[in-house]
Every structure is written in structure tokens, then in C-alpha cells.
Amino acid sequence: MTTNEMLHVVNPATGEPITTLPAASADDVAKAAERARQVCDIGVWSRLPVRERSAVLLRLAALMERDAELLARLDSEDTGKPITECRTGDVPGAIESIRWFAEAADKIFGRLAPSGPDALGFMSREPVGVAAAILPWNYPLAMTAWKVGPALAAGNCLLVKPAEATPRSALHLAELAAEAGLPDGVLTVLPGYGREAGAALARDPLVEALSFTGSTATGRRILKAAAETNFKRVSLEMGGKSPQILMADALVHGDELIGNMIEAAFLTMGQNCTAGSRVLVHSSIAEEVLERFTDAAKKLVIGDPADPRTQMGPLIDRAAFERVAGAVDAARAGGAQIHTGGLPHGLPSRGAYYPPTVITRAPEGSDVLTRELFGPVVTVQTFTSEDEALRKANATEYGLAASVWTGELDTALRMARHIEAGVVSVNAYSEGDLTTPFGGWKQSGFGGVEKSTNAFDQWTREKTVWIRTR
Ligand code: NAD
């Protein structure tokens, strides 16, 4: 008998171990997939009347509400995210997702073809069977809920691999699902390493669909693994380098603009796929915006994530700190001006704390301008025309999100039309709500595959039925 590798969950704020658990091996993944296949074949979930599936998921949402404080604490401790962010954002958002998809489950209709008098052609939506989700660490519960909600509502059996650093909220969610009455084997959480458990899921011949959220580099590997094995349907949600575009009249939005810019840049310490890490501002207002934005960044409360007043905790680990600090140091050496942040002076020495950092005059092609740093670092660049703003906004291999600030509807519409991103918000930093699809273009992903009724496309496949009626 081989022993499993261990997974070490560490509190990023203190560096202290939280728990150690066995990591799922490739063999564990294969067994879980076989078990899920059997459960699919028995049909205890997929053939349950859809209202009954909804009822189980609604009970799950209610149990999450009961355990909301625990779930917030698990995610805050594992990620280093401020507890207030988890209490007010991640956990309520996750509960809402489960509830939304539970309620949407029986509103997904098939289609009828205009087949003529002698035949009836219709297209039904069927569960894929065994499905899998591979998740990132930055929104552990929220991302799990985005996958679990529609995948289970559609009648699949789902294997979930949380990120190495943050398995606990997904494990608790699976316990709550069992308590809610989800049949055994329908939802399996496999905490494990990407190179072992993640890679095994991507290659497993029984997994028919795999939804991945994480970095672009890993997404590429997963797509390749699927192509080399069973061509499972893969959907990818990956990184970003999103612009916040402030047109000449953006300051009509006053403090609301500055508050949104801060949230866009520094939520989850900038470790956010949609982080607005590139501010593009019309030169006529650049000075005032830079001053107000920098002042607001300086006021952010950095500290213990467990303290409800804390607005910024540590980065996820030392490697993240080195990546962020290295890119900022290189930009500084190349002539960039650092308006605030840039050095971890005066911050807690335990944990990988890095301050909110605002940079101008970043060298062309530098990492702070082009790479997804996944940290609290924002560059500010100016423009003098719409064309220049669009050119700079689109000068990235990513295309996840963008925001445009203006008082003019025409300008907003023109900009929104020409920005190459899956989600464009106007006069807000927002990914929309559950009714709107979410997803990135270009190397950020496969488009709006998450949230909304679009999410069911990931987890179902269409079947054509042709009936001769003569
Ligand atoms: P990551 O790619 O390192 O890891 C993501 C997941 O993939 C983890 O569960 C990991 O274990 C697994 N994995 C790693 N190697 C694998 C392999 N060879 N085969 C299969 N699975 C493997 O990403 P991360 O550091 O956890 O998360 C940060 C990234 O996620 C950022 O790039 C961020 O932009 C992105 N993200 C995107 C969205 C979105 O919706 N677009 C949301 C959140 C995070």
C-alpha cells in the first residue's frame, strides 16, 4: 500500500500550520471518477425530478447560511483575505450562487426544430455525467459555488479539486451537501496537488467535462491533457490585466469613482482575476486622479485578516511576495515613479505583506505593465484621445474585464463596444450579478461560461432526437 503525500494548509498571515491532510493521489482520482460514473449510471441524482434536485440545493444554501461565519473564517484563515471581505462578499455570494442555480434548474428548456409535417426533431439538454472542476485559491468558496451550483442542478456527478492552499471551505461544503440530502458520490472533493490530482483529473477518461479556473499557464496544460486523452469538454477561466479607463469627464463621479478604483485595484490584495491593475486616465484629469487615488490607497488598513477593521491582509505566500516585489523593483530601476507602496516597510514581518502600490512612468514592456502580477500593484498611464485609450487598453494578451468611467452615454457605448474583454462595466467596478455571464476573452478564457443560464452550457450537452411521424 502506498502512502499519500500530505497537503499542508498554512495561515498566510502568520506562517503557522493550520492543518495537514492527505493529498488525493492519481489513484484516488481514478477511483473517485469510477465511483461517480457508477452513481451516474444508477441515476440517483441525474434521474431525480428536477424540483427534487432543486430542493436539495436550496437546503444546501440554507445550511451554508447557518454556517456562514465558519465558512468565512475558513476562507479568511486559508487565504489571508480580510474576514470582512469573506463575510460580506465571498460567503453571501457563494450562497446566492447555489440558490440561483437551484432555482434556475427547472427553467432550462430544450428546443424544437421546424422539421415539417412528417417528423419531429427536438433538442434536449442532458447532463454530461461525470464532470470535474479545478479551482484557484483566491476565492475558494465562491469559485466552488459557481461550479457546484450549475453542475449539480443540471444533474451531474461532480469531482472538485480545490487549490492546494485552500481546501477547507470546499470540504465543509461537501459535508453540508451530504447533510442537505445529496446522495453519496454525487459531489466529491479531492484536496490535492495540481501536478498529481489536477493532472489526473485532466487526463481521466471518465471525466466528460472539466471546468477550470486558474492561471493561463495551467489552463494551457489542461487543454493539452484533454486533447491527448478523451477530448473532454474543457472550459477555461484564467488570468487578466484589466484596464480601468477614466475619460476626461470621469471626475463627475467624484468619490464614488475613487472608491471603486481602490476596490478594483486592491480587493483581495489585488489577487483578483478581474483586478483593475492598469489605470488609464485622460491627461486633463490625471494629476487630480493620481493624487486622490494615491491618498485613498495610503489610507487602506493593513493588518490581521481576522480583525474586522482590516482592509488588506498578506499575499498568499512568500513566492507571491517575491514575484510582486521583484516586478516593482525592476520597474523602479527602469525609471518608474512609485507614488505609494513599493516597499514592505512598517508592515507585519510575519506573513507576506506587501503594501498597496501606485506606479507611473513604468517602462514600456515592463512586467508591471504587461504581466498579471496578482498583487496590490497598479500602474497609471495617460491618454489624450479615445483611440489612444482603446489602443492601450487592448495592448495585452488578456481580455477578462475592463471598466470605463464617463458622464456621456455615447462615449460609454463606443468604448464598451471596442474594448476587447469579456466583461466591461461602465461607471462601476463590477462583474455584474448572477443573471449576467462572466468570462474572459483572448488568453483569459473561453468567454462568458460562468454565471447566468450560460453556465448550464458547460455542464450539459445537447442531444438531437429525430422522430419520424408518418
Ligand atoms: P493555478 O493555475 O496555479 O492553480 C489553479 C488550480 O490548478 C489549482 O487547483 C492547482 O492545483 C491546479 N493545477 C496546477 N497545475 C495543474 C496541472 N498541471 N493540471 C491540472 N491542475 C493543475 O492558479 P492559482 O494560483 O491557484 O490562481 C490564480 C490564478 O487564477 C490567476 O491567474 C487568476 O487570474 C486566476 N483566476 C481566474 C478567475 C476567473 O474567473 N477568470 C477567477 C479566479 C482566479
XYZ file of C-alpha atoms in Angstrom, residues 35-469:
435
model
C -17.472 5.795 -8.249
C -19.027 8.919 -9.798
C -19.619 7.006 -13.047
C -21.459 4.272 -11.109
C -23.571 6.865 -9.295
C -24.423 8.485 -12.640
C -25.402 5.120 -14.084
C -27.691 4.334 -11.150
C -29.329 7.713 -11.747
C -29.973 8.590 -8.081
C -29.282 12.215 -8.929
C -29.475 12.661 -12.698
C -32.897 10.989 -12.934
C -34.324 12.637 -9.853
C -37.180 15.024 -10.776
C -35.573 18.401 -11.228
C -37.671 20.012 -8.464
C -36.219 17.480 -6.032
C -32.693 18.335 -7.118
C -33.562 21.989 -6.596
C -34.886 21.256 -3.126
C -31.603 19.600 -2.082
C -29.593 22.561 -3.379
C -31.906 25.043 -1.636
C -31.369 23.132 1.599
C -27.624 23.332 0.946
C -27.900 27.125 0.579
C -29.794 27.304 3.884
C -27.106 25.226 5.626
C -24.410 27.492 4.203
C -26.305 30.410 5.704
C -26.350 28.609 9.050
C -22.570 28.049 8.828
C -21.742 31.360 7.147
C -19.433 32.544 9.904
C -17.468 29.282 9.890
C -17.156 29.351 6.090
C -15.932 32.962 6.222
C -13.360 32.049 8.844
C -12.074 29.033 6.873
C -11.532 31.122 3.724
C -10.045 34.060 5.610
C -7.578 31.844 7.504
C -6.548 29.826 4.442
C -6.175 32.772 2.046
C -5.228 35.696 4.307
C -8.217 37.629 2.970
C -9.734 40.103 5.430
C -12.557 38.451 7.350
C -14.875 41.348 6.465
C -14.355 40.639 2.761
C -15.256 36.977 3.307
C -18.279 37.837 5.494
C -19.721 40.460 3.172
C -18.552 39.261 -0.256
C -17.352 35.696 -0.754
C -19.740 33.798 1.511
C -23.017 35.621 0.723
C -22.028 35.477 -2.961
C -21.473 31.725 -2.764
C -24.831 31.162 -1.024
C -26.586 33.295 -3.625
C -24.966 31.267 -6.436
C -26.160 27.934 -5.057
C -29.653 29.339 -4.555
C -29.777 30.977 -8.010
C -28.802 27.785 -9.837
C -31.151 25.697 -7.680
C -33.994 27.981 -8.733
C -32.875 28.060 -12.392
C -32.630 24.270 -12.696
C -36.192 23.722 -13.959
C -36.179 26.714 -16.269
C -33.757 25.289 -18.816
C -35.730 24.214 -21.852
C -34.771 22.227 -24.905
C -35.591 23.323 -28.471
C -37.988 22.166 -31.128
C -36.810 22.057 -34.754
C -39.063 23.239 -37.616
C -38.965 19.715 -39.008
C -42.008 19.709 -41.274
C -45.147 17.563 -41.199
C -43.529 14.116 -41.297
C -41.046 14.333 -38.499
C -40.432 15.849 -35.142
C -36.948 16.972 -34.291
C -36.173 18.228 -30.819
C -33.037 19.009 -28.912
C -32.809 18.231 -25.234
C -30.158 19.274 -22.735
C -28.612 16.334 -20.932
C -26.138 16.226 -18.060
C -22.604 15.331 -19.154
C -22.343 12.624 -16.492
C -19.039 12.767 -14.620
C -17.794 16.342 -14.508
C -14.868 17.988 -12.760
C -13.825 21.403 -11.526
C -10.294 22.578 -10.748
C -10.200 25.685 -8.610
C -7.894 28.582 -7.663
C -7.118 29.725 -4.137
C -8.187 33.347 -4.303
C -11.983 32.852 -3.988
C -12.136 29.309 -2.613
C -15.801 29.053 -1.619
C -17.180 31.477 -4.204
C -15.492 29.700 -7.121
C -16.580 26.314 -5.775
C -20.172 27.550 -5.649
C -20.021 28.880 -9.233
C -19.212 25.320 -10.357
C -21.181 23.212 -7.863
C -24.441 25.161 -8.362
C -24.966 24.664 -12.107
C -23.139 21.304 -12.344
C -25.352 19.661 -9.714
C -28.515 21.478 -10.744
C -28.002 20.029 -14.236
C -27.837 16.508 -12.782
C -24.125 15.702 -12.980
C -21.794 13.993 -10.559
C -19.001 16.429 -9.803
C -15.392 15.967 -8.705
C -13.922 19.149 -7.239
C -10.229 19.787 -6.761
C -9.680 22.860 -4.614
C -6.355 24.671 -4.705
C -3.578 23.240 -2.526
C -3.624 26.183 -0.124
C -7.377 26.431 0.402
C -9.196 23.099 0.614
C -11.185 23.599 3.824
C -14.260 25.518 2.698
C -14.879 23.116 -0.210
C -14.565 20.158 2.182
C -17.061 21.766 4.534
C -19.388 22.479 1.622
C -19.343 18.766 0.737
C -20.310 17.927 4.332
C -23.180 20.401 4.159
C -24.293 18.907 0.824
C -24.497 15.478 2.468
C -26.493 16.977 5.333
C -28.811 18.580 2.768
C -29.563 15.134 1.344
C -27.259 14.972 -1.670
C -26.781 11.280 -2.476
C -23.400 9.813 -1.706
C -20.878 10.030 -4.574
C -22.569 12.959 -6.360
C -20.145 15.573 -5.039
C -16.582 14.508 -4.228
C -13.968 16.971 -3.038
C -10.408 15.869 -3.755
C -7.884 18.094 -1.999
C -4.574 17.578 -3.712
C -1.670 18.902 -5.707
C -2.206 20.222 -9.210
C 0.627 18.211 -10.694
C -0.885 14.986 -9.284
C -4.627 15.194 -8.598
C -5.272 18.089 -11.027
C -3.306 16.448 -13.824
C -5.084 13.127 -13.167
C -8.487 14.801 -13.480
C -7.462 16.470 -16.736
C -6.425 13.085 -18.165
C -9.178 10.919 -16.663
C -11.102 9.076 -19.390
C -14.349 9.015 -17.389
C -14.483 12.777 -16.842
C -16.576 14.194 -19.670
C -16.371 17.892 -18.853
C -13.830 19.904 -16.909
C -14.229 23.488 -15.823
C -11.002 25.174 -14.807
C -10.384 28.483 -13.082
C -6.788 29.447 -12.508
C -3.706 30.719 -14.266
C -3.250 30.830 -18.021
C -0.180 28.572 -17.806
C -2.150 25.802 -16.074
C -5.105 26.281 -18.433
C -2.808 25.574 -21.358
C -1.634 22.315 -19.735
C -5.179 21.193 -19.042
C -6.335 21.781 -22.602
C -3.368 19.811 -23.873
C -4.090 16.938 -21.462
C -7.704 16.797 -22.655
C -6.577 16.733 -26.283
C -4.153 13.905 -25.551
C -6.750 11.786 -23.769
C -10.543 11.710 -24.203
C -11.233 15.201 -25.614
C -13.269 16.029 -22.537
C -15.017 19.362 -22.892
C -12.823 21.921 -21.213
C -13.807 25.430 -20.220
C -11.149 27.825 -19.049
C -11.335 30.914 -16.833
C -7.899 32.400 -16.431
C -5.857 35.456 -15.657
C -6.221 39.112 -16.535
C -4.543 42.507 -16.765
C -7.629 44.619 -16.767
C -7.789 48.340 -17.508
C -9.754 50.979 -15.623
C -10.342 53.740 -18.176
C -11.137 57.242 -16.931
C -12.388 59.535 -19.675
C -11.924 63.319 -19.429
C -15.242 63.773 -17.570
C -14.782 60.805 -15.199
C -14.499 63.022 -12.130
C -18.213 63.825 -12.323
C -18.447 60.583 -10.348
C -16.340 62.091 -7.543
C -15.559 59.967 -4.504
C -17.546 57.061 -5.901
C -15.000 56.837 -8.712
C -12.044 56.835 -6.336
C -13.691 54.250 -4.049
C -14.372 51.961 -6.994
C -10.833 52.365 -8.298
C -9.482 51.316 -4.907
C -11.758 48.284 -4.778
C -10.861 47.315 -8.357
C -7.155 47.561 -7.638
C -6.802 46.236 -4.110
C -9.679 43.861 -3.324
C -8.166 40.582 -2.077
C -4.814 42.428 -2.111
C -5.032 42.633 -5.901
C -5.059 38.817 -6.104
C -8.199 39.008 -8.122
C -8.598 37.792 -11.688
C -10.511 40.948 -12.601
C -8.207 43.318 -10.690
C -8.114 46.696 -12.437
C -4.342 46.754 -12.386
C -3.885 49.288 -15.185
C -5.418 52.741 -14.730
C -5.683 54.673 -17.995
C -6.652 58.265 -17.335
C -7.257 61.241 -19.630
C -4.289 63.573 -19.268
C -6.539 66.557 -18.396
C -7.549 64.944 -15.066
C -4.539 62.714 -14.471
C -2.910 64.860 -11.786
C -6.031 65.152 -9.639
C -6.950 61.470 -10.053
C -3.437 60.317 -9.183
C -3.379 62.433 -6.042
C -6.810 61.325 -4.807
C -6.237 57.669 -5.704
C -2.813 57.614 -4.027
C -4.203 59.282 -0.891
C -7.003 56.728 -0.683
C -4.541 53.839 -1.191
C -2.412 55.144 1.684
C -5.437 55.069 3.995
C -6.180 51.359 3.492
C -5.947 49.494 6.779
C -3.357 46.721 6.524
C -3.263 44.126 9.271
C -4.507 40.897 10.777
C -7.115 39.363 8.439
C -9.121 38.232 11.480
C -9.631 41.854 12.579
C -12.908 43.165 11.102
C -11.304 46.583 10.506
C -8.576 45.154 8.265
C -8.914 46.014 4.582
C -5.721 44.357 3.364
C -4.051 41.184 4.621
C -0.939 39.377 3.410
C -0.321 37.886 -0.006
C -0.897 34.155 -0.280
C 2.743 33.181 0.229
C 6.367 34.209 0.022
C 6.631 33.267 -3.682
C 3.846 35.746 -4.451
C 5.656 38.402 -2.431
C 8.912 37.796 -4.354
C 7.099 37.993 -7.692
C 5.368 41.267 -6.834
C 8.367 42.893 -5.145
C 10.679 41.814 -7.986
C 8.471 43.372 -10.656
C 8.106 46.644 -8.722
C 11.847 46.828 -8.007
C 12.615 46.234 -11.694
C 10.170 48.972 -12.728
C 11.738 51.374 -10.226
C 15.205 50.537 -11.531
C 13.909 51.206 -15.050
C 12.812 54.737 -14.133
C 9.259 54.246 -12.855
C 7.949 56.550 -10.140
C 6.395 54.909 -7.084
C 3.731 57.189 -5.554
C 2.912 54.972 -2.625
C 3.940 51.493 -1.517
C 6.747 49.669 -3.267
C 8.445 48.525 -0.071
C 7.097 46.415 2.773
C 8.448 48.821 5.437
C 6.341 49.157 8.558
C 4.193 46.117 7.786
C 3.870 42.974 9.889
C 7.079 40.937 9.443
C 5.295 37.588 9.687
C 3.290 36.744 6.577
C 3.954 38.046 3.065
C 2.557 41.558 3.477
C 3.006 43.964 0.565
C 1.559 47.484 0.559
C -0.846 48.978 -1.998
C 1.460 50.355 -4.670
C 0.789 53.034 -7.301
C 3.230 53.450 -10.178
C 3.627 55.944 -13.022
C 6.177 56.128 -15.850
C 6.523 52.321 -15.888
C 8.979 51.333 -18.609
C 7.435 50.100 -21.869
C 7.095 46.303 -21.802
C 7.890 46.061 -18.080
C 6.272 43.296 -16.030
C 4.189 45.766 -14.013
C 2.535 46.830 -17.277
C 2.211 43.508 -19.045
C 2.186 40.564 -16.613
C -0.610 39.524 -14.310
C 1.258 40.229 -11.052
C -1.570 39.100 -8.794
C -0.721 41.607 -6.104
C -1.625 45.135 -4.930
C 0.193 46.953 -7.729
C -1.403 49.455 -10.092
C 0.151 51.346 -12.968
C -1.254 54.714 -14.035
C -0.876 55.797 -17.677
C -2.376 58.749 -19.518
C -4.068 59.201 -22.881
C -5.366 62.140 -24.862
C -7.901 60.514 -27.224
C -10.394 57.658 -27.251
C -8.311 55.856 -29.842
C -5.228 56.025 -27.677
C -7.201 54.813 -24.639
C -8.519 51.838 -26.599
C -5.113 51.032 -28.059
C -3.547 50.986 -24.597
C -6.474 49.117 -23.036
C -6.292 46.380 -25.647
C -2.486 46.112 -25.647
C -2.490 42.903 -23.606
C -2.753 39.203 -24.290
C -5.539 39.069 -21.707
C -9.155 40.147 -22.096
C -11.004 39.432 -18.869
C -12.550 42.691 -17.664
C -12.454 46.457 -18.061
C -14.203 49.470 -16.614
C -14.962 52.804 -18.249
C -15.813 55.962 -16.349
C -17.566 58.812 -18.139
C -20.654 61.037 -17.926
C -21.503 60.557 -21.619
C -23.626 57.632 -22.763
C -22.268 57.830 -26.325
C -18.686 57.636 -25.112
C -19.534 54.739 -22.801
C -21.159 52.777 -25.600
C -18.356 53.431 -28.078
C -15.695 52.390 -25.576
C -17.633 49.337 -24.379
C -18.055 48.183 -27.973
C -14.359 48.353 -28.819
C -12.725 47.072 -25.634
C -11.509 43.518 -26.102
C -12.724 41.973 -22.849
C -15.412 39.530 -21.793
C -16.882 41.882 -19.174
C -16.971 45.677 -19.487
C -18.506 47.730 -16.689
C -19.486 51.376 -17.081
C -19.281 53.757 -14.140
C -18.765 50.829 -11.793
C -16.240 48.196 -10.945
C -18.474 45.197 -11.262
C -18.658 41.754 -12.741
C -22.452 42.067 -12.859
C -24.752 39.786 -10.930
C -25.795 36.165 -11.336
C -28.040 36.991 -14.280
C -25.078 38.107 -16.410
C -22.441 35.768 -17.879
C -18.847 36.067 -16.736
C -15.718 35.073 -18.595
C -12.673 36.354 -20.388
C -11.590 36.694 -23.997
C -8.191 36.125 -25.583
C -5.816 34.344 -23.174
C -8.186 34.987 -20.267
C -10.560 32.226 -21.273
C -13.408 30.896 -23.322
C -15.855 33.767 -22.877
C -18.942 34.047 -20.699
C -19.154 30.491 -19.430
C -19.736 31.212 -15.741
C -22.899 32.503 -14.028
C -26.273 33.108 -15.684
C -28.051 30.420 -17.688
C -24.880 30.259 -19.844
C -23.308 28.270 -17.026
C -25.530 25.313 -17.927
C -23.791 25.088 -21.312
C -20.637 23.954 -19.518
C -22.410 21.200 -17.671
C -24.897 19.886 -20.206
C -24.747 18.629 -23.779
C -27.394 18.923 -26.406
C -28.982 15.816 -27.880
C -30.952 15.810 -31.112
C -33.922 13.445 -31.216
C -35.494 12.841 -34.619
C -38.878 11.118 -34.725
C -40.478 10.113 -37.972
C -44.206 10.751 -37.606
